[in-house]
Amino acid sequence: MKQVIVLITFLIVLSGNFPCEAKEWYETASFYQIYPQTFLDTGVNGEKEGFGDLRGIQQKLDYIEGLGFECIWLTPIFKTSYRSFGYDIVDYKEVDSRFGTNQDLKNLIDAVHAKGMKIILDFVPNHCSSDNEFFNKSINAVEDYDDWFLWTNVTNYKDEDEKPKPSNWQRIGGPPGSAWNNIEEKPERGFFYAQFSEHMPDFNLRNENVTKYLESVMKFWLDLSIDGFRIDAISHGFEALPNEEGIYPDEDVNPAENNTSNFNHLIHTHTQDQPELFDLIYSWRKFLDDYQVEKNGEARIIMTESYSSNDVIKKYYLSADGKHEGAHLPFNFQMINKIKANSNATDFVDMVTDWLDNVVPPGKVTNWVIGNHDQERVATRFGIERVDILNTLVTMLPGTSVTYYGEEIGMEDSCAEYAETKDDPATKCDTQSTIRTSDAWHRAPMAWDNSTNGGFSSAKPWMPASDKFATVNVKAQEGVDKSHLEIHRQLLHLRKEKAFKESDKFDIKTLNTNSFAFIRELDDKNEKSYFVIINFGGSAETVDIKSKFPDLPDTITVEITGGVSEYAKDEQIYIGEEFELKKFESIVAFYNSSMNLIVSKILFMFFIIICVIVNLNF
Ligand SMILES: [Ca+2]
Ligand SMILES: [Ca+2]
């Protein structure tokens, strides 16, 4: 028997084909985030009105698939009051008529699945629209609905205008102010809590009827074949309970933030990441896992949006005792939080290693995000010359990648006049601060070509197109060597290679002040492994790669480069000595260290033979 085990081990080692566990689709998928109202307007309701729709997305599926994306995430498309563009939901089970119908969504899901891709929806459990019938019933204290939201008549705090409030809790969106609001016509109802806007009251997630309803929403869309949910603003799900006198606890003032109008002026110990939140996430995970088993199918996933600290994000993944699974993919916002235009190589390496070593539990999957509908676009934040670098980083690091629509062509933020601002928080700001506080700028129409409004719509778009659309658009870059679009396409297709789907070894190190590099290596050296070199800095740097990565071969072969690089595909780079990286240069190269493998195989065979000879009991 012992000899048989030795022989099998011997053959596996010799073949280089190590058995590996099959991965679920989400573990390596590349996600494409679409903001539907600015993607493509097809005139779903008879004529174009400058508002994108589901049929527009379906029309562009060949484009999305051709780029190599594997999953689409749609920001909310449900019946909305349009004050927060979809995040204020009036009916969770109905597609808003501007986007189309439930049947249009079903058609889109089927078309996505026919291409072998996945599609997930946004799920907004923290709050709904103040126009939602549930809130209306709650205002009127209709039986069983009176405590669907957080109501109180107890006031223990006075705001800056000496007006009594239940506590000092602040809202996030728009101008600074209390998160507690009144209904003028119903003074007897007292105050209701709304983290984001008085038009978006927070649900009382301790009410089982509310969580049962939310679960029914998930089931509704799962039954329509949706593959999962991105869960919005979930860190705000629960708030601390009032004491026996009904008094809500004030939050402590943050001594590090003197600006009282900044949300971080308070330390949000009572309104974020409350203990009950994690049990709710674990219950959703179990619900989805049960659904998967019931349907005998692939994973239905949840991605959670939380900008919380590392220790808290760990709990989003897994309970402390390891017994309860949480979100499949808690969003990793480290690139957004920690990387600035003046970040250096150490910042990048620390950001990546800290996340992988200290946050992601063993066996769990990470993800990388550089932008979304709440952030300045990459080209606006870091400069157009860094677009390829950041797209390379997001797609080549281990785990899943998330790309916000338009980043593949290096789109910039729009720059609308104040009068053209539409979102609720921004319209309440003064014109000066609006320029940078409005999220609408990051949600400009997709630039398809240089026709009217970038080809998004012949009607006036709800947000003006970026003024760069005449040159920065899909048509201008399609098929053009070293365009952002073609580089992104190459990166996404390369991601499908074994080294990225299954890589066994990842190692990232600084090379110089602004240059860093990482490897994606397979134990099976019959396959290609990859080496990614990036200079984030605005000046050339000389790097000595072999001193940091001594096991690399002296020569590696270029696969993909960013736009500034002069290296061509399949060109050999000699890294046995120092060489110069251009400013903003990024290089993805491959190598095959099968020679090293042959040596290790011989050593292993030798070890086995010795073991058999001396008849060790192993
Ligand atoms: Ca439309
Ligand atoms: Ca809440």
Coordinates of C-alpha atoms and ligand atoms in Angstrom, one line a residue:
M1 CA 0.0 0.0 0.0
K2 CA 2.8 2.4 1.0
Q3 CA 4.5 1.7 -2.3
V4 CA 1.2 2.6 -4.2
I5 CA 0.9 5.9 -2.4
V6 CA 4.5 6.7 -3.1
L7 CA 4.0 5.8 -6.8
I8 CA 0.9 8.0 -7.1
T9 CA 2.6 10.9 -5.4
F10 CA 5.6 10.3 -7.7
L11 CA 3.4 10.4 -10.8
I12 CA 1.5 13.5 -9.8
V13 CA 4.7 15.3 -9.1
L14 CA 6.2 14.2 -12.3
S15 CA 3.2 15.3 -14.3
G16 CA 3.1 18.7 -12.6
N17 CA -0.7 18.5 -12.5
F18 CA -1.7 19.0 -8.9
P19 CA -5.3 18.4 -8.2
C20 CA -7.1 21.6 -7.3
E21 CA -10.5 22.5 -6.0
A22 CA -13.0 23.8 -8.5
K23 CA -13.6 27.5 -7.7
E24 CA -17.0 29.2 -7.7
W25 CA -17.6 31.7 -10.4
Y26 CA -17.4 34.8 -8.1
E27 CA -14.0 33.9 -6.7
T28 CA -12.2 35.1 -9.8
A29 CA -14.8 37.0 -11.7
S30 CA -14.3 40.5 -13.2
F31 CA -17.3 42.7 -12.4
Y32 CA -18.5 45.6 -14.5
Q33 CA -20.5 48.2 -12.6
I34 CA -23.2 49.9 -14.7
Y35 CA -25.1 53.0 -13.6
P36 CA -28.1 52.3 -15.8
Q37 CA -29.5 55.8 -16.2
T38 CA -26.3 56.9 -17.9
F39 CA -25.3 53.8 -19.9
L40 CA -27.5 53.9 -23.1
D41 CA -30.9 55.4 -23.8
T42 CA -32.9 53.4 -26.3
G43 CA -36.2 55.2 -25.9
V44 CA -37.8 52.3 -24.1
N45 CA -41.0 54.3 -23.6
G46 CA -41.5 55.4 -27.2
E47 CA -39.0 58.2 -27.4
K48 CA -35.6 58.9 -25.9
E49 CA -35.7 61.1 -22.8
G50 CA -32.0 61.3 -21.9
F51 CA -32.3 58.5 -19.4
G52 CA -30.6 55.1 -19.9
D53 CA -32.6 51.9 -19.7
L54 CA -32.3 48.1 -19.5
R55 CA -32.7 47.5 -23.2
G56 CA -29.7 49.9 -23.6
I57 CA -27.7 47.5 -21.5
Q58 CA -28.9 44.5 -23.4
Q59 CA -27.9 46.2 -26.6
K60 CA -24.3 46.6 -25.3
L61 CA -23.9 43.1 -24.0
D62 CA -21.6 42.2 -27.0
Y63 CA -19.4 45.1 -26.0
I64 CA -19.3 44.0 -22.3
E65 CA -18.7 40.4 -23.2
G66 CA -16.1 41.3 -25.8
L67 CA -14.1 43.2 -23.2
G68 CA -14.0 40.1 -21.1
F69 CA -16.2 41.0 -18.1
E70 CA -17.8 38.1 -16.4
C71 CA -20.4 39.7 -14.2
I72 CA -22.5 42.8 -14.4
W73 CA -23.6 44.8 -11.3
L74 CA -26.5 47.2 -11.9
T75 CA -27.0 50.0 -9.4
P76 CA -30.7 50.3 -8.4
I77 CA -33.3 50.0 -11.1
F78 CA -36.4 49.8 -8.9
K79 CA -39.3 52.2 -8.7
T80 CA -37.8 55.3 -7.2
S81 CA -38.6 58.9 -6.2
Y82 CA -35.5 60.0 -8.2
R83 CA -34.3 62.1 -5.2
S84 CA -31.3 59.8 -4.8
F85 CA -31.5 58.2 -8.2
G86 CA -32.6 54.7 -7.3
Y87 CA -31.3 54.5 -3.8
D88 CA -34.7 55.8 -2.6
I89 CA -36.9 52.9 -3.5
V90 CA -40.6 53.2 -3.7
D91 CA -41.3 49.5 -4.7
Y92 CA -38.6 46.9 -4.2
K93 CA -40.3 44.4 -6.6
E94 CA -40.9 46.5 -9.6
V95 CA -38.5 47.9 -12.2
D96 CA -38.9 51.6 -12.6
S97 CA -40.7 52.5 -15.8
R98 CA -37.9 54.7 -16.9
F99 CA -35.6 51.7 -17.0
G100 CA -38.3 49.4 -18.5
T101 CA -40.3 46.5 -17.0
N102 CA -39.7 43.4 -15.0
Q103 CA -40.0 41.6 -18.3
D104 CA -37.1 43.8 -19.7
L105 CA -35.0 42.7 -16.7
K106 CA -35.9 39.1 -17.2
N107 CA -34.9 39.4 -20.9
L108 CA -31.6 41.1 -19.9
I109 CA -30.8 38.4 -17.3
D110 CA -31.5 35.6 -19.8
A111 CA -29.3 37.4 -22.5
V112 CA -26.5 37.7 -19.9
H113 CA -26.8 34.1 -19.0
A114 CA -26.8 33.0 -22.6
K115 CA -23.4 34.6 -22.9
G116 CA -22.2 32.6 -19.9
M117 CA -22.0 35.7 -17.7
K118 CA -23.6 36.6 -14.4
I119 CA -25.6 39.6 -13.3
I120 CA -26.3 41.0 -9.8
L121 CA -28.6 43.7 -8.5
D122 CA -28.2 46.5 -6.0
F123 CA -30.1 45.8 -2.7
V124 CA -30.9 48.7 -0.4
P125 CA -31.9 47.4 3.0
N126 CA -31.0 50.4 5.2
H127 CA -33.6 52.8 4.0
C128 CA -36.4 53.3 1.4
S129 CA -38.0 56.3 -0.2
S130 CA -40.2 58.4 2.0
D131 CA -42.8 57.8 -0.8
N132 CA -42.7 54.1 -0.1
E133 CA -46.1 52.8 1.1
F134 CA -44.5 51.2 4.1
F135 CA -43.3 54.6 5.4
N136 CA -46.7 56.1 4.7
K137 CA -48.3 53.3 6.7
S138 CA -45.8 53.8 9.5
I139 CA -46.4 57.6 9.6
N140 CA -50.1 56.8 10.1
A141 CA -49.2 54.1 12.7
V142 CA -51.1 51.5 10.8
E143 CA -51.1 48.3 12.8
D144 CA -48.0 46.1 12.2
Y145 CA -46.3 49.0 10.4
D146 CA -45.9 51.6 13.1
D147 CA -42.4 50.3 14.1
W148 CA -41.1 49.5 10.6
F149 CA -39.0 52.7 11.0
L150 CA -37.3 54.3 14.0
W151 CA -39.7 56.7 15.8
T152 CA -39.3 58.5 19.1
N153 CA -40.8 61.4 21.0
V154 CA -38.0 61.5 23.6
T155 CA -35.7 64.5 23.1
N156 CA -32.6 64.7 25.1
Y157 CA -30.4 66.9 23.0
K158 CA -30.5 70.4 21.4
D159 CA -29.1 71.1 18.0
E160 CA -27.1 74.3 17.1
D161 CA -30.4 76.2 16.7
E162 CA -31.5 75.0 20.1
K163 CA -34.1 72.7 18.6
P164 CA -34.7 69.6 20.7
K165 CA -33.6 66.3 19.0
P166 CA -33.5 62.7 20.3
S167 CA -29.7 62.6 20.0
N168 CA -26.7 64.3 18.3
W169 CA -26.7 61.7 15.4
Q170 CA -25.8 63.3 12.1
R171 CA -26.9 62.6 8.5
I172 CA -24.2 61.8 5.9
G173 CA -25.5 63.2 2.6
G174 CA -25.8 66.9 1.7
P175 CA -25.2 69.8 4.1
P176 CA -24.5 68.8 7.7
G177 CA -27.5 68.3 9.9
S178 CA -29.4 66.1 12.3
A179 CA -30.4 62.6 11.2
W180 CA -33.6 63.0 13.1
N181 CA -36.6 64.5 11.2
N182 CA -40.2 65.4 11.7
I183 CA -43.3 65.0 9.7
E184 CA -44.9 68.4 9.9
E185 CA -48.5 67.2 9.6
K186 CA -47.9 64.5 12.2
P187 CA -46.2 66.1 15.1
E188 CA -47.6 63.4 17.4
R189 CA -45.3 60.8 15.7
G190 CA -42.3 62.7 16.9
F191 CA -38.9 62.1 15.1
F192 CA -37.9 59.5 12.6
Y193 CA -34.3 58.5 11.9
A194 CA -32.8 59.0 8.4
Q195 CA -29.0 58.5 7.9
F196 CA -28.9 59.9 4.4
S197 CA -31.8 62.3 3.9
E198 CA -35.2 63.0 5.3
H199 CA -36.5 61.5 2.0
M200 CA -34.8 58.2 2.9
P201 CA -36.0 57.0 6.3
D202 CA -34.0 54.1 7.9
F203 CA -35.8 50.8 8.3
N204 CA -36.0 49.3 11.8
L205 CA -34.0 46.2 11.0
R206 CA -34.8 44.8 14.5
N207 CA -38.4 44.3 13.3
E208 CA -38.8 40.8 12.0
N209 CA -41.5 41.8 9.6
V210 CA -39.0 44.2 7.9
T211 CA -36.3 41.6 7.6
K212 CA -38.8 39.0 6.4
Y213 CA -40.0 41.5 3.8
L214 CA -36.4 42.2 2.7
E215 CA -35.7 38.5 2.3
S216 CA -38.8 38.2 0.2
V217 CA -37.4 40.9 -2.0
M218 CA -34.2 38.8 -2.5
K219 CA -36.3 35.7 -3.2
F220 CA -38.4 37.6 -5.7
W221 CA -35.4 38.5 -7.9
L222 CA -33.6 35.2 -7.3
D223 CA -36.6 33.5 -8.8
L224 CA -36.1 35.8 -11.8
S225 CA -32.7 34.1 -12.1
I226 CA -30.5 37.0 -10.7
D227 CA -27.1 35.8 -9.5
G228 CA -26.8 37.9 -6.3
F229 CA -26.8 41.3 -4.7
R230 CA -24.5 44.2 -3.9
I231 CA -25.8 45.4 -0.5
D232 CA -25.9 49.1 -0.1
A233 CA -24.7 51.1 2.9
I234 CA -25.0 48.1 5.1
S235 CA -22.7 49.4 7.9
H236 CA -25.5 51.8 8.7
G237 CA -28.1 49.0 9.1
F238 CA -28.5 49.2 12.9
E239 CA -28.4 51.9 15.5
A240 CA -27.9 51.7 19.2
L241 CA -31.1 51.1 21.2
P242 CA -32.5 53.8 23.6
N243 CA -32.2 53.3 27.3
E244 CA -35.1 52.5 29.6
E245 CA -36.2 56.2 29.6
G246 CA -36.2 56.0 25.8
I247 CA -33.1 58.2 25.5
Y248 CA -30.8 57.5 22.6
P249 CA -27.1 57.8 23.4
D250 CA -25.1 60.7 21.9
E251 CA -22.0 59.9 19.9
D252 CA -18.6 61.1 21.1
V253 CA -16.9 64.0 19.4
N254 CA -13.9 63.0 17.4
P255 CA -10.9 65.1 18.7
A256 CA -9.1 64.5 15.4
E257 CA -11.8 66.4 13.4
N258 CA -12.4 70.0 14.3
N259 CA -14.7 70.8 11.4
T260 CA -18.2 70.3 13.0
S261 CA -19.7 70.2 9.5
N262 CA -17.7 67.1 8.7
F263 CA -19.6 63.8 9.3
N264 CA -16.4 62.4 10.9
H265 CA -16.7 65.1 13.6
L266 CA -18.5 62.4 15.6
I267 CA -17.3 58.9 16.3
H268 CA -20.1 56.7 15.0
T269 CA -20.1 54.0 17.7
H270 CA -23.9 54.1 17.9
T271 CA -24.9 54.3 14.3
Q272 CA -22.5 52.0 12.4
D273 CA -21.6 48.3 12.5
Q274 CA -23.7 47.5 15.5
P275 CA -23.4 43.8 16.7
E276 CA -26.8 42.8 15.3
L277 CA -25.7 43.7 11.8
F278 CA -23.4 40.7 11.5
D279 CA -26.1 38.2 12.5
L280 CA -28.3 39.7 9.7
I281 CA -25.5 39.3 7.1
Y282 CA -24.9 35.7 8.2
S283 CA -28.7 35.0 8.0
W284 CA -28.7 36.4 4.4
R285 CA -25.7 34.3 3.5
K286 CA -27.4 31.2 4.9
F287 CA -30.6 32.2 2.9
L288 CA -28.6 32.4 -0.3
D289 CA -26.6 29.2 0.4
D290 CA -29.9 27.4 1.0
Y291 CA -31.4 28.8 -2.2
Q292 CA -28.3 27.5 -4.1
V293 CA -28.7 24.0 -2.6
E294 CA -32.4 24.1 -3.3
K295 CA -31.8 25.0 -6.9
N296 CA -28.8 22.7 -7.1
G297 CA -27.0 25.6 -8.8
E298 CA -24.1 27.9 -8.7
A299 CA -23.4 30.5 -5.9
R300 CA -25.8 33.4 -5.4
I301 CA -23.6 36.0 -3.9
I302 CA -23.7 39.1 -1.7
M303 CA -21.2 42.0 -1.9
T304 CA -21.4 44.3 1.0
E305 CA -20.7 48.0 0.9
S306 CA -18.9 49.2 4.0
Y307 CA -16.0 51.6 4.5
S308 CA -15.4 50.2 7.9
S309 CA -12.1 49.3 9.6
N310 CA -10.2 46.2 8.9
D311 CA -11.3 44.4 12.1
V312 CA -15.0 45.1 11.2
I313 CA -14.6 43.9 7.6
K314 CA -13.3 40.6 8.9
K315 CA -16.6 40.0 10.6
Y316 CA -18.4 40.8 7.3
Y317 CA -16.5 37.8 5.9
L318 CA -16.9 35.4 8.8
S319 CA -18.1 35.3 12.4
A320 CA -15.3 35.4 15.0
D321 CA -15.9 31.8 15.9
G322 CA -15.7 30.8 12.3
K323 CA -19.1 29.2 12.4
H324 CA -21.1 31.6 10.3
E325 CA -20.2 32.6 6.7
G326 CA -20.8 36.3 5.8
A327 CA -20.6 38.1 2.6
H328 CA -18.9 36.4 -0.3
L329 CA -17.2 39.7 -1.2
P330 CA -17.1 42.5 1.3
F331 CA -16.0 45.4 -0.8
N332 CA -12.3 46.2 -0.5
F333 CA -12.1 50.1 -0.6
Q334 CA -8.4 50.3 0.4
M335 CA -7.4 51.6 -3.0
I336 CA -10.0 54.3 -2.6
N337 CA -9.3 55.1 1.0
K338 CA -5.5 54.9 1.0
I339 CA -4.2 55.6 -2.5
K340 CA -3.8 59.2 -3.5
A341 CA -2.2 60.9 -6.5
N342 CA 1.0 61.4 -4.4
S343 CA 1.1 57.8 -3.0
N344 CA 4.4 56.0 -3.4
A345 CA 5.4 52.4 -3.9
T346 CA 5.4 51.6 -0.2
D347 CA 1.8 52.9 0.1
F348 CA 0.7 50.5 -2.6
V349 CA 2.6 47.5 -1.2
D350 CA 1.4 48.2 2.4
M351 CA -2.1 48.6 1.2
V352 CA -2.1 45.3 -0.6
T353 CA -0.3 43.2 2.0
D354 CA -2.2 44.7 4.9
W355 CA -5.5 43.7 3.3
L356 CA -4.4 40.2 2.3
D357 CA -2.6 39.4 5.5
N358 CA -4.9 41.1 8.1
V359 CA -8.4 41.2 6.7
V360 CA -9.2 38.4 4.3
P361 CA -9.7 35.2 6.3
P362 CA -8.0 32.0 5.0
G363 CA -9.8 30.5 2.1
K364 CA -11.9 33.7 1.5
V365 CA -11.8 35.8 -1.6
T366 CA -10.7 39.4 -1.9
N367 CA -11.7 42.0 -4.5
W368 CA -10.2 45.3 -5.8
V369 CA -12.1 48.5 -6.4
I370 CA -10.6 51.7 -7.6
G371 CA -13.8 53.6 -8.4
N372 CA -17.6 53.6 -8.2
H373 CA -20.5 56.0 -8.6
D374 CA -19.6 57.7 -5.3
Q375 CA -15.9 58.5 -6.2
E376 CA -14.2 60.8 -8.6
R377 CA -13.2 58.9 -11.7
V378 CA -9.7 57.5 -11.9
A379 CA -8.6 60.0 -14.7
T380 CA -10.0 62.9 -12.7
R381 CA -8.4 61.7 -9.4
F382 CA -5.0 60.5 -10.6
G383 CA -4.6 62.0 -14.1
I384 CA -5.3 60.3 -17.4
E385 CA -1.7 59.1 -17.6
R386 CA -2.3 56.7 -14.7
V387 CA -5.5 55.1 -16.1
D388 CA -3.6 52.0 -17.5
I389 CA -1.6 51.6 -14.3
L390 CA -4.7 51.4 -12.1
N391 CA -6.6 49.2 -14.5
T392 CA -3.6 46.9 -14.6
L393 CA -3.5 46.8 -10.8
V394 CA -7.2 46.2 -10.3
T395 CA -7.3 43.3 -12.8
M396 CA -4.0 41.6 -12.1
L397 CA -4.1 41.4 -8.3
P398 CA -5.5 38.1 -6.8
G399 CA -9.2 37.8 -6.4
T400 CA -12.0 39.6 -8.2
S401 CA -11.9 42.9 -9.9
V402 CA -14.6 45.6 -10.1
T403 CA -14.6 48.1 -12.9
Y404 CA -16.9 51.1 -12.9
Y405 CA -18.4 51.7 -16.4
G406 CA -16.3 54.2 -18.4
E407 CA -13.0 53.4 -16.6
E408 CA -12.1 51.1 -19.4
I409 CA -11.7 54.2 -21.7
G410 CA -10.4 56.6 -19.1
M411 CA -13.5 58.7 -18.9
E412 CA -13.3 61.8 -16.7
D413 CA -15.9 63.3 -14.4
S414 CA -18.5 65.5 -16.0
C415 CA -18.4 69.2 -15.2
A416 CA -22.0 70.5 -15.2
E417 CA -23.3 73.8 -14.1
Y418 CA -25.0 74.0 -10.7
A419 CA -28.4 74.4 -12.3
E420 CA -27.9 71.0 -14.0
T421 CA -27.3 69.2 -10.7
K422 CA -30.0 66.6 -10.0
D423 CA -29.1 64.6 -7.0
D424 CA -30.8 65.4 -3.7
P425 CA -27.7 66.1 -1.5
A426 CA -26.1 68.3 -4.1
T427 CA -29.1 70.4 -4.8
K428 CA -29.2 71.4 -1.2
C429 CA -25.6 72.6 -1.2
D430 CA -24.5 76.1 -2.1
T431 CA -23.1 76.5 -5.6
Q432 CA -19.4 76.6 -4.5
S433 CA -19.4 73.4 -2.5
T434 CA -21.6 71.6 -5.1
I435 CA -18.8 71.5 -7.6
R436 CA -17.1 68.8 -5.5
T437 CA -19.8 67.4 -3.3
S438 CA -22.2 66.2 -6.0
D439 CA -21.8 62.5 -6.8
A440 CA -23.6 63.3 -10.1
W441 CA -20.3 64.3 -11.8
H442 CA -19.0 60.7 -11.5
R443 CA -22.2 59.5 -13.2
A444 CA -21.9 61.1 -16.6
P445 CA -23.3 59.4 -19.7
M446 CA -21.1 56.7 -21.2
A447 CA -19.2 58.0 -24.1
W448 CA -19.8 55.6 -27.0
D449 CA -18.7 57.9 -29.9
N450 CA -18.3 61.5 -30.8
S451 CA -21.9 62.1 -31.8
T452 CA -24.4 64.1 -29.8
N453 CA -24.0 63.5 -26.0
G454 CA -21.3 60.9 -26.8
G455 CA -23.9 58.6 -28.4
F456 CA -25.7 58.0 -25.1
S457 CA -28.9 59.7 -26.2
S458 CA -30.1 62.1 -28.9
A459 CA -32.2 63.7 -26.1
K460 CA -30.8 66.0 -23.5
P461 CA -29.2 63.6 -20.9
W462 CA -30.2 63.8 -17.3
M463 CA -26.5 64.7 -16.6
P464 CA -24.4 66.4 -19.3
A465 CA -21.7 64.2 -21.0
S466 CA -18.1 64.8 -20.0
D467 CA -16.7 67.6 -22.2
K468 CA -14.0 65.2 -23.3
F469 CA -16.4 62.7 -25.0
A470 CA -15.4 63.9 -28.5
T471 CA -12.0 62.3 -28.1
V472 CA -12.4 60.0 -25.1
N473 CA -15.0 57.5 -26.3
V474 CA -15.4 53.8 -27.2
K475 CA -15.4 54.2 -30.9
A476 CA -12.2 56.3 -30.9
Q477 CA -10.4 53.6 -29.0
E478 CA -11.8 50.4 -30.3
G479 CA -9.2 48.5 -32.3
V480 CA -6.6 51.2 -31.6
D481 CA -3.3 49.7 -30.3
K482 CA -2.4 50.7 -26.8
S483 CA -5.7 52.6 -26.2
H484 CA -7.1 52.4 -22.7
L485 CA -9.9 50.2 -24.0
E486 CA -7.7 47.7 -25.8
I487 CA -5.3 47.5 -22.9
H488 CA -8.3 46.8 -20.6
R489 CA -9.6 44.2 -23.0
Q490 CA -6.2 42.4 -23.0
L491 CA -6.0 42.6 -19.2
L492 CA -9.4 41.1 -18.8
H493 CA -8.7 38.3 -21.2
L494 CA -5.4 37.6 -19.6
R495 CA -7.2 37.3 -16.3
K496 CA -8.9 34.2 -17.6
E497 CA -5.5 32.4 -17.8
K498 CA -4.8 29.8 -15.2
A499 CA -2.1 31.9 -13.5
F500 CA -4.8 34.4 -12.5
K501 CA -7.7 32.0 -11.9
E502 CA -5.7 29.6 -9.8
S503 CA -2.4 31.2 -8.9
D504 CA -0.7 29.5 -6.0
K505 CA 1.8 32.2 -5.1
F506 CA 1.5 36.0 -4.9
D507 CA 4.3 38.2 -3.8
I508 CA 4.5 42.0 -4.0
K509 CA 7.5 44.2 -3.3
T510 CA 8.7 47.8 -3.8
L511 CA 11.4 48.3 -6.4
N512 CA 12.2 52.0 -6.0
T513 CA 10.4 55.1 -4.7
N514 CA 7.4 54.8 -6.9
S515 CA 7.9 51.5 -8.6
F516 CA 6.7 48.1 -7.3
A517 CA 6.1 44.7 -8.7
F518 CA 4.3 41.5 -8.0
I519 CA 4.2 37.9 -9.2
R520 CA 1.3 35.6 -9.9
E521 CA 2.9 32.2 -10.0
L522 CA 1.6 28.6 -10.4
D523 CA 3.2 25.6 -8.7
D524 CA 2.6 23.9 -12.1
K525 CA 5.5 25.4 -14.0
N526 CA 4.3 23.9 -17.2
E527 CA 1.9 26.9 -17.2
K528 CA 3.0 30.5 -17.6
S529 CA 3.4 32.6 -14.5
Y530 CA 3.2 36.4 -14.6
F531 CA 5.2 39.3 -13.4
V532 CA 3.7 42.8 -13.1
I533 CA 5.9 45.9 -12.9
I534 CA 4.4 49.4 -12.2
N535 CA 5.9 52.8 -11.9
F536 CA 3.2 55.0 -10.4
G537 CA 5.5 58.0 -10.3
G538 CA 5.9 60.9 -12.7
S539 CA 9.6 60.4 -13.4
A540 CA 11.7 57.5 -14.7
E541 CA 13.2 55.1 -12.1
T542 CA 16.0 52.6 -12.3
V543 CA 15.1 49.3 -10.8
D544 CA 17.0 46.2 -9.8
I545 CA 14.3 43.5 -9.9
K546 CA 16.5 40.5 -9.3
S547 CA 17.6 41.8 -5.9
K548 CA 14.0 41.7 -4.8
F549 CA 12.8 38.7 -6.8
P550 CA 15.9 36.5 -7.0
D551 CA 14.0 33.4 -8.1
L552 CA 12.8 35.0 -11.3
P553 CA 14.5 34.0 -14.5
D554 CA 16.9 36.6 -16.1
T555 CA 14.6 37.0 -19.1
I556 CA 10.9 37.6 -19.1
T557 CA 8.5 38.1 -22.0
V558 CA 6.2 41.1 -22.5
E559 CA 2.5 40.3 -22.6
I560 CA 0.7 43.6 -22.0
T561 CA 2.0 47.2 -21.4
G562 CA 0.3 50.4 -20.5
G563 CA 0.1 53.2 -23.1
V564 CA 3.4 54.9 -22.3
S565 CA 5.6 51.8 -22.6
E566 CA 7.6 51.2 -25.7
Y567 CA 7.9 47.5 -25.2
A568 CA 6.1 45.4 -27.7
K569 CA 4.1 42.2 -27.0
D570 CA 6.4 39.1 -27.0
E571 CA 9.5 41.3 -26.6
Q572 CA 12.1 39.7 -24.2
I573 CA 13.2 41.9 -21.3
Y574 CA 16.5 41.1 -19.6
I575 CA 16.1 41.7 -15.9
G576 CA 19.5 40.2 -14.9
E577 CA 20.7 43.8 -14.5
E578 CA 19.3 47.2 -13.6
F579 CA 17.0 48.7 -16.1
E580 CA 14.9 51.9 -16.4
L581 CA 11.2 52.2 -16.1
K582 CA 9.6 55.1 -17.8
K583 CA 7.3 57.4 -15.8
F584 CA 3.8 55.9 -15.4
E585 CA 5.0 52.7 -17.1
S586 CA 3.2 49.4 -16.5
I587 CA 4.4 46.0 -17.8
V588 CA 2.8 42.6 -17.5
A589 CA 5.3 39.9 -18.5
F590 CA 5.3 36.1 -18.3
Y591 CA 8.0 33.6 -17.5
N592 CA 8.2 29.9 -17.3
S593 CA 10.5 28.6 -14.7
S594 CA 10.1 24.9 -15.6
M595 CA 13.9 24.5 -15.3
N596 CA 13.5 25.2 -11.5
L597 CA 10.7 22.7 -11.5
I598 CA 12.8 20.0 -13.1
V599 CA 15.5 20.5 -10.4
S600 CA 12.9 20.4 -7.6
K601 CA 11.2 17.3 -9.1
I602 CA 14.6 15.5 -9.3
L603 CA 15.2 16.4 -5.6
F604 CA 11.8 15.2 -4.6
M605 CA 12.2 11.9 -6.5
F606 CA 15.5 11.4 -4.8
F607 CA 13.9 12.1 -1.4
I608 CA 11.2 9.5 -2.1
I609 CA 13.7 6.9 -3.2
I610 CA 15.7 7.4 -0.1
C611 CA 12.5 7.2 2.0
V612 CA 11.5 3.9 0.4
I613 CA 15.0 2.4 0.8
V614 CA 15.3 3.2 4.5
N615 CA 11.6 2.2 4.8
L616 CA 10.6 5.3 6.8
N617 CA 7.1 5.2 8.2
F618 CA 5.6 8.4 6.5
Ligands
CA1 CA -34.6 55.7 -21.9
CA2 CA -30.0 52.2 9.7

